[in-house]
Every structure is written in structure tokens, then in C-alpha cells.
Amino acid sequence: MTATILPTPADLSITPRDRRFGREAAAPRLWHGGRVEATAIYNALSTTFPAGEAFFVESVRAFREDAPAKLAEEIKGFTPQVAIHSREHDAFNKRATSSGYDLSRLEAQIEKRLAVTRTKPPIVSLAATMALEHFTAILAHQLLANPRHLEGAEQEAADLWRWHAVEEIEHKGVAYDTWLHATRYWPRWKRWKVKAKVMLYVTRNFVVDRTAGSLELMRQDGVSGLRAWALLLHYLWVRPGMFRKIAGAWLKFFLPGFHPWNQDDRHLLRRYEASVTPKREPARKVRRAA
Ligand SMILES: [Fe+2]
Ligand SMILES: [Fe+2]
């Protein structure tokens, strides 16, 4: 048997931070600096999380049975983190609904995608999770590294997105390590081919669905047609240009020897922990779920 290399840092601790955001006061409808396109993009992304995160957990846990001790430990930290993300984004989405947005079309599209994936063998769900987790981790890195992305955002909402980004970085190797373990007997070429195909497929769906979702929410704010497209594309590709800025990191996924922890970005986690003011409720450590 070939030993599987797990380059997730040996001293990494995946620790759920059980925080709650925005329960006290209502945020303005256009919480992201009064900007229709910025609010729409983040709201569209948030809509994916309650069902999406549940799918990630289910996909990873399907392969936990014979996981080596270190991977089993990673999965134990991952599960409650992801469950709390679902809870907080569900609350965030309810606030969007109470400020007048109708998210039903976006939610239906997510359910449709998940239903298609669930008809496939469990390894496909794991591959999709691994690809989406890389996507999420590079978005998270960019969000924390560049304060421009949340510039002007309402405080509690910005705090939610930063908190989520921190934990996405912390657990970014879990689905990938599970994948390495689950496919440990596959030939390298097959592993790469499946991984590359799945990444292209989920990226296409992600871009198409989040664009459609954002345009739908902008339409609900009375912005449509060419103006909506121009605002959206400018925001995503030009300034602050999230998609442009993650393009290089996205491409690295296809390189031989790729692993999410080839980039050790734990300095962003340390910076975040140092920035959480003492006034705030300290990160409550949650006992890891078995
Ligand atoms: Fe998450
Ligand atoms: Fe994640």
C-alpha cells in the first residue's frame, strides 16, 4: 500500500468558533455600502450555504470510516464548523428575506444542482466538495487579505463574512485530504482527470448560477439589463475584482502536486484573531462532535 501524503500542517487545529451575528438589530437592505451589486453578490453567495454546507459534510463523512487518525481528527473539527456556518447563513438569509428579497428562485436552483449530484456515486459528491472547498478557500483568502472587498459593509455582516472566511481557510485541506485518502489506489492520471473535470464543471455552474442569482436580486432592486451586467462585471472583475484576483490560485488546482496547504496562509488567521476586539464575546471553543 502506498502511503498517502497529507501535507495539511501537523499542528493545525480546526476549532469551531461558535459565534452569532446580526441577531440584535436589522441591517439595511443594501447592507454592502448601499451598493446594489455588492449586496446582491454576497446575498446570492450566502443563499448557497445552508444547503451547500450540509452537502459538504455529508460528502466528506461518507468516507470517514477507514480514515487514518489525523484525517479522522480533521473531519471531527470540520463537521461542527460547517454546521455553524449553515446556521449563521440561514440567519443571514432570513434577514435578507425580511428586508424584502425573495430568495426562492436561488434556493430552488441550488436544490436542483445538489439533486443532480446526489444521483451520482458518493465519490463524485466528494470530488465536487473538494473542488468547491478550494474555490471557497481562495475566495476566503482574498476576502481577508484585501480589506477592499468588505469596504463600506455593515459591521455585523462584515464580521460574519470574515469569521466564515477564517474557518474556510482553517479547514481547507479536509475535503482534499479525504479525497486523497478515498482515491489512494487510483492511478495518478485518473485522479487528475476526474479532479480537473469536476473542477471545470463546478466552476462553470458556480459562475453561471451566482451570476444569475445576483442579477435576479438586482432586478428585485430595480436594476436590470445592461446596467446590471455592467455593475456586476465591474465589481467581480475590475474593482474590487474578486474573480480576477483569485484566477491564479484557481489555476494552481490543476498543477501536479497541488494541495490546498501548499499555500500556508495561517498568518491571515492570526491577524483575524488579533483583530477581534476584547469587547466582543471571545471565541467559544466547542467540543468537537464525534
Ligand atoms: Fe463554510
Ligand atoms: Fe468549507
Short mmCIF file of C-alpha atoms and ligand atoms in Angstrom, two decimals:
data_model
loop_
_atom_site.label_atom_id
_atom_site.label_comp_id
_atom_site.label_asym_id
_atom_site.label_seq_id
_atom_site.Cartn_x
_atom_site.Cartn_y
_atom_site.Cartn_z
CA MET A 1 0.00 0.00 0.00
CA THR A 2 1.32 3.42 -0.92
CA ALA A 3 1.36 5.88 1.94
CA THR A 4 -0.81 8.91 1.33
CA ILE A 5 0.98 12.17 1.89
CA LEU A 6 -1.13 14.61 3.91
CA PRO A 7 0.58 17.97 3.80
CA THR A 8 -2.02 19.66 5.99
CA PRO A 9 0.14 21.22 8.73
CA ALA A 10 0.61 18.78 11.60
CA ASP A 11 -0.03 21.47 14.22
CA LEU A 12 -3.21 22.81 12.59
CA SER A 13 -6.17 22.81 14.92
CA ILE A 14 -9.62 23.05 13.33
CA THR A 15 -11.55 24.82 16.04
CA PRO A 16 -15.18 25.85 15.63
CA ARG A 17 -15.79 29.42 16.78
CA ASP A 18 -19.43 29.41 17.85
CA ARG A 19 -20.38 33.00 17.10
CA ARG A 20 -23.66 34.63 16.26
CA PHE A 21 -24.06 37.63 14.01
CA GLY A 22 -26.70 40.25 13.44
CA ARG A 23 -29.32 38.94 15.81
CA GLU A 24 -29.83 42.24 17.62
CA ALA A 25 -30.51 44.92 15.03
CA ALA A 26 -31.83 44.80 11.49
CA ALA A 27 -29.27 45.64 8.82
CA PRO A 28 -30.19 47.93 5.95
CA ARG A 29 -31.47 46.14 2.86
CA LEU A 30 -28.42 47.29 0.88
CA TRP A 31 -26.07 46.33 3.68
CA HIS A 32 -22.97 46.33 1.49
CA GLY A 33 -22.21 50.04 1.38
CA GLY A 34 -25.59 50.84 -0.17
CA ARG A 35 -24.43 49.12 -3.35
CA VAL A 36 -26.95 47.04 -5.24
CA GLU A 37 -24.42 44.78 -6.99
CA ALA A 38 -22.19 44.14 -3.94
CA THR A 39 -25.21 43.30 -1.76
CA ALA A 40 -26.63 41.05 -4.48
CA ILE A 41 -23.39 39.11 -4.99
CA TYR A 42 -22.87 38.38 -1.29
CA ASN A 43 -26.55 37.63 -0.74
CA ALA A 44 -26.53 35.23 -3.70
CA LEU A 45 -23.46 33.51 -2.29
CA SER A 46 -24.94 33.31 1.18
CA THR A 47 -28.06 31.65 -0.22
CA THR A 48 -25.92 28.65 -1.24
CA PHE A 49 -24.54 27.97 2.22
CA PRO A 50 -27.29 26.38 4.33
CA ALA A 51 -27.92 23.54 1.86
CA GLY A 52 -24.41 23.59 0.37
CA GLU A 53 -22.60 23.20 3.68
CA ALA A 54 -24.86 20.30 4.67
CA PHE A 55 -23.96 18.63 1.39
CA PHE A 56 -20.21 19.14 2.07
CA VAL A 57 -20.45 17.43 5.45
CA GLU A 58 -22.45 14.54 4.09
CA SER A 59 -19.98 14.07 1.19
CA VAL A 60 -16.91 14.05 3.42
CA ARG A 61 -18.40 11.93 6.19
CA ALA A 62 -19.36 9.23 3.66
CA PHE A 63 -15.61 8.42 3.52
CA ARG A 64 -14.68 8.72 7.17
CA GLU A 65 -14.98 5.02 8.06
CA ASP A 66 -11.41 3.86 7.50
CA ALA A 67 -9.79 7.30 7.67
CA PRO A 68 -6.35 7.42 9.32
CA ALA A 69 -6.26 9.11 12.74
CA LYS A 70 -5.11 12.53 11.52
CA LEU A 71 -7.77 12.71 8.84
CA ALA A 72 -10.44 11.50 11.27
CA GLU A 73 -9.40 14.33 13.58
CA GLU A 74 -9.66 16.87 10.74
CA ILE A 75 -13.17 15.63 9.88
CA LYS A 76 -14.20 15.98 13.53
CA GLY A 77 -13.23 19.66 13.50
CA PHE A 78 -14.75 20.26 10.07
CA THR A 79 -18.22 18.93 10.87
CA PRO A 80 -19.25 21.40 13.61
CA GLN A 81 -17.59 24.34 11.82
CA VAL A 82 -19.67 23.68 8.76
CA ALA A 83 -22.86 23.14 10.75
CA ILE A 84 -22.41 26.54 12.41
CA HIS A 85 -21.79 28.15 9.01
CA SER A 86 -25.14 26.77 7.85
CA ARG A 87 -26.85 28.17 10.93
CA GLU A 88 -25.34 31.66 10.59
CA HIS A 89 -26.01 31.94 6.87
CA ASP A 90 -29.53 30.72 7.39
CA ALA A 91 -30.00 33.60 9.86
CA PHE A 92 -28.32 36.00 7.42
CA ASN A 93 -30.59 34.83 4.60
CA LYS A 94 -33.67 35.29 6.79
CA ARG A 95 -32.61 38.90 7.34
CA ALA A 96 -32.33 39.35 3.57
CA THR A 97 -35.83 37.90 3.24
CA SER A 98 -37.19 40.19 5.93
CA SER A 99 -35.72 43.17 4.16
CA GLY A 100 -37.81 42.21 1.14
CA TYR A 101 -35.72 39.91 -1.06
CA ASP A 102 -37.29 36.78 -2.48
CA LEU A 103 -34.59 34.10 -2.45
CA SER A 104 -36.83 31.24 -3.56
CA ARG A 105 -35.58 31.04 -7.16
CA LEU A 106 -31.97 30.98 -5.99
CA GLU A 107 -32.69 28.29 -3.42
CA ALA A 108 -34.54 26.17 -5.99
CA GLN A 109 -31.53 26.32 -8.30
CA ILE A 110 -29.20 25.13 -5.52
CA GLU A 111 -31.51 22.25 -4.67
CA LYS A 112 -31.62 21.33 -8.34
CA ARG A 113 -27.81 21.18 -8.60
CA LEU A 114 -27.50 19.17 -5.40
CA ALA A 115 -30.18 16.73 -6.50
CA VAL A 116 -28.28 16.04 -9.74
CA THR A 117 -25.02 15.45 -7.85
CA ARG A 118 -26.74 13.13 -5.38
CA THR A 119 -27.77 10.81 -8.21
CA LYS A 120 -24.05 10.14 -8.83
CA PRO A 121 -21.73 7.84 -6.84
CA PRO A 122 -20.51 9.28 -3.48
CA ILE A 123 -17.01 9.84 -4.87
CA VAL A 124 -18.47 12.43 -7.28
CA SER A 125 -20.01 14.33 -4.36
CA LEU A 126 -16.66 14.22 -2.60
CA ALA A 127 -14.88 15.48 -5.72
CA ALA A 128 -17.41 18.32 -6.07
CA THR A 129 -16.95 19.19 -2.40
CA MET A 130 -13.17 19.17 -2.74
CA ALA A 131 -13.35 21.46 -5.77
CA LEU A 132 -15.84 23.84 -4.14
CA GLU A 133 -13.80 23.92 -0.94
CA HIS A 134 -10.77 25.06 -2.94
CA PHE A 135 -12.96 27.69 -4.53
CA THR A 136 -14.22 28.79 -1.13
CA ALA A 137 -10.73 28.82 0.37
CA ILE A 138 -9.29 31.09 -2.30
CA LEU A 139 -12.30 33.43 -2.03
CA ALA A 140 -11.78 33.43 1.74
CA HIS A 141 -8.07 34.18 1.39
CA GLN A 142 -8.77 37.11 -0.90
CA LEU A 143 -11.56 38.41 1.34
CA LEU A 144 -9.26 38.50 4.37
CA ALA A 145 -6.12 39.62 2.57
CA ASN A 146 -7.76 42.59 0.87
CA PRO A 147 -9.98 44.81 3.06
CA ARG A 148 -11.42 46.45 -0.05
CA HIS A 149 -13.86 43.55 -0.53
CA LEU A 150 -15.85 44.44 2.56
CA GLU A 151 -15.27 48.17 2.47
CA GLY A 152 -18.44 50.01 3.47
CA ALA A 153 -20.25 46.87 4.61
CA GLU A 154 -22.42 46.95 7.71
CA GLN A 155 -20.34 45.81 10.69
CA GLU A 156 -22.16 42.65 11.73
CA ALA A 157 -22.42 41.42 8.15
CA ALA A 158 -18.73 42.11 7.55
CA ASP A 159 -17.91 40.25 10.77
CA LEU A 160 -19.93 37.25 9.61
CA TRP A 161 -18.10 37.07 6.28
CA ARG A 162 -14.67 37.46 7.91
CA TRP A 163 -15.42 34.80 10.53
CA HIS A 164 -16.62 32.43 7.84
CA ALA A 165 -13.52 33.12 5.72
CA VAL A 166 -11.22 32.32 8.65
CA GLU A 167 -12.78 28.92 9.16
CA GLU A 168 -12.80 28.18 5.44
CA ILE A 169 -9.03 28.64 5.42
CA GLU A 170 -8.63 26.59 8.56
CA HIS A 171 -10.48 23.58 7.15
CA LYS A 172 -9.46 23.98 3.51
CA GLY A 173 -7.48 20.73 3.46
CA VAL A 174 -10.17 18.45 4.89
CA ALA A 175 -12.13 17.59 1.75
CA TYR A 176 -8.91 17.38 -0.23
CA ASP A 177 -7.28 15.02 2.25
CA THR A 178 -10.44 12.92 2.29
CA TRP A 179 -10.27 12.79 -1.49
CA LEU A 180 -6.59 11.73 -1.40
CA HIS A 181 -7.50 9.01 1.03
CA ALA A 182 -10.58 7.82 -0.86
CA THR A 183 -8.71 7.62 -4.19
CA ARG A 184 -5.42 6.31 -2.79
CA TYR A 185 -5.48 3.27 -5.07
CA TRP A 186 -6.35 5.18 -8.21
CA PRO A 187 -3.72 5.76 -10.89
CA ARG A 188 -2.41 9.34 -10.80
CA TRP A 189 -3.73 10.14 -14.25
CA LYS A 190 -7.29 9.06 -13.37
CA ARG A 191 -7.16 11.06 -10.16
CA TRP A 192 -6.07 14.16 -12.01
CA LYS A 193 -8.58 13.72 -14.84
CA VAL A 194 -11.58 13.34 -12.52
CA LYS A 195 -10.45 16.18 -10.30
CA ALA A 196 -9.89 18.53 -13.27
CA LYS A 197 -13.19 17.65 -14.93
CA VAL A 198 -15.13 18.14 -11.72
CA MET A 199 -13.41 21.47 -11.03
CA LEU A 200 -14.30 22.76 -14.50
CA TYR A 201 -17.88 21.56 -14.08
CA VAL A 202 -18.45 23.09 -10.64
CA THR A 203 -16.74 26.34 -11.63
CA ARG A 204 -18.98 26.68 -14.65
CA ASN A 205 -22.07 26.05 -12.53
CA PHE A 206 -20.85 28.35 -9.76
CA VAL A 207 -20.22 31.25 -12.12
CA VAL A 208 -23.44 30.76 -14.11
CA ASP A 209 -25.65 30.27 -11.04
CA ARG A 210 -24.19 33.03 -8.89
CA THR A 211 -24.35 35.44 -11.85
CA ALA A 212 -27.99 34.55 -12.48
CA GLY A 213 -28.74 34.79 -8.74
CA SER A 214 -27.05 38.17 -8.41
CA LEU A 215 -28.88 39.52 -11.47
CA GLU A 216 -32.17 38.27 -10.03
CA LEU A 217 -31.57 40.08 -6.74
CA MET A 218 -30.50 43.23 -8.55
CA ARG A 219 -33.71 43.03 -10.57
CA GLN A 220 -35.60 43.00 -7.27
CA ASP A 221 -33.83 46.26 -6.51
CA GLY A 222 -34.98 47.70 -9.84
CA VAL A 223 -31.63 47.34 -11.63
CA SER A 224 -31.65 45.20 -14.76
CA GLY A 225 -30.43 44.83 -18.34
CA LEU A 226 -27.13 46.24 -19.47
CA ARG A 227 -26.70 48.38 -16.39
CA ALA A 228 -26.97 45.35 -14.11
CA TRP A 229 -24.44 43.39 -16.16
CA ALA A 230 -22.01 46.34 -16.25
CA LEU A 231 -22.18 46.83 -12.46
CA LEU A 232 -21.79 43.12 -11.79
CA LEU A 233 -18.89 42.52 -14.17
CA HIS A 234 -17.09 45.62 -12.99
CA TYR A 235 -17.43 44.57 -9.36
CA LEU A 236 -16.31 40.97 -9.95
CA TRP A 237 -13.56 41.53 -12.48
CA VAL A 238 -12.33 45.11 -12.10
CA ARG A 239 -12.82 46.67 -8.71
CA PRO A 240 -12.54 45.15 -6.18
CA GLY A 241 -12.21 42.38 -8.79
CA MET A 242 -12.58 39.22 -6.73
CA PHE A 243 -12.66 36.86 -9.73
CA ARG A 244 -9.60 38.46 -11.33
CA LYS A 245 -7.70 38.22 -8.06
CA ILE A 246 -8.44 34.55 -7.44
CA ALA A 247 -7.78 33.41 -11.02
CA GLY A 248 -4.13 32.46 -10.38
CA ALA A 249 -4.96 30.49 -7.23
CA TRP A 250 -7.79 28.74 -9.07
CA LEU A 251 -5.40 27.61 -11.82
CA LYS A 252 -3.00 26.11 -9.28
CA PHE A 253 -5.57 23.42 -8.57
CA PHE A 254 -4.66 21.82 -11.91
CA LEU A 255 -0.92 21.60 -11.23
CA PRO A 256 0.60 18.24 -10.36
CA GLY A 257 1.38 18.11 -6.64
CA PHE A 258 -1.36 20.59 -5.77
CA HIS A 259 -2.55 20.64 -2.19
CA PRO A 260 -4.57 23.47 -0.55
CA TRP A 261 -1.87 23.82 2.12
CA ASN A 262 0.88 24.36 -0.44
CA GLN A 263 -0.05 27.90 0.41
CA ASP A 264 0.20 28.31 4.15
CA ASP A 265 -1.92 31.37 4.83
CA ARG A 266 -2.33 30.97 8.57
CA HIS A 267 -0.97 34.49 9.03
CA LEU A 268 -4.46 35.65 7.99
CA LEU A 269 -5.98 33.60 10.80
CA ARG A 270 -3.57 35.05 13.36
CA ARG A 271 -4.30 38.54 12.10
CA TYR A 272 -8.03 37.93 12.42
CA GLU A 273 -7.76 36.57 15.97
CA ALA A 274 -5.69 39.60 16.96
CA SER A 275 -8.26 41.95 15.43
CA VAL A 276 -11.26 40.58 17.31
CA THR A 277 -11.69 43.23 19.95
CA PRO A 278 -11.74 42.21 23.63
CA LYS A 279 -15.21 43.76 23.95
CA ARG A 280 -16.54 41.05 21.74
CA GLU A 281 -17.55 37.69 23.05
CA PRO A 282 -14.37 35.61 22.85
CA ALA A 283 -14.31 32.64 20.51
CA ARG A 284 -16.07 29.95 22.43
CA LYS A 285 -14.42 26.63 21.84
CA VAL A 286 -16.93 23.97 21.02
CA ARG A 287 -16.39 20.38 21.91
CA ARG A 288 -15.82 18.56 18.69
CA ALA A 289 -18.67 16.42 17.50
CA ALA A 290 -17.89 12.75 17.36
FE FE B 1 -18.30 27.31 5.34
FE FE B 2 -15.74 24.95 3.82
#
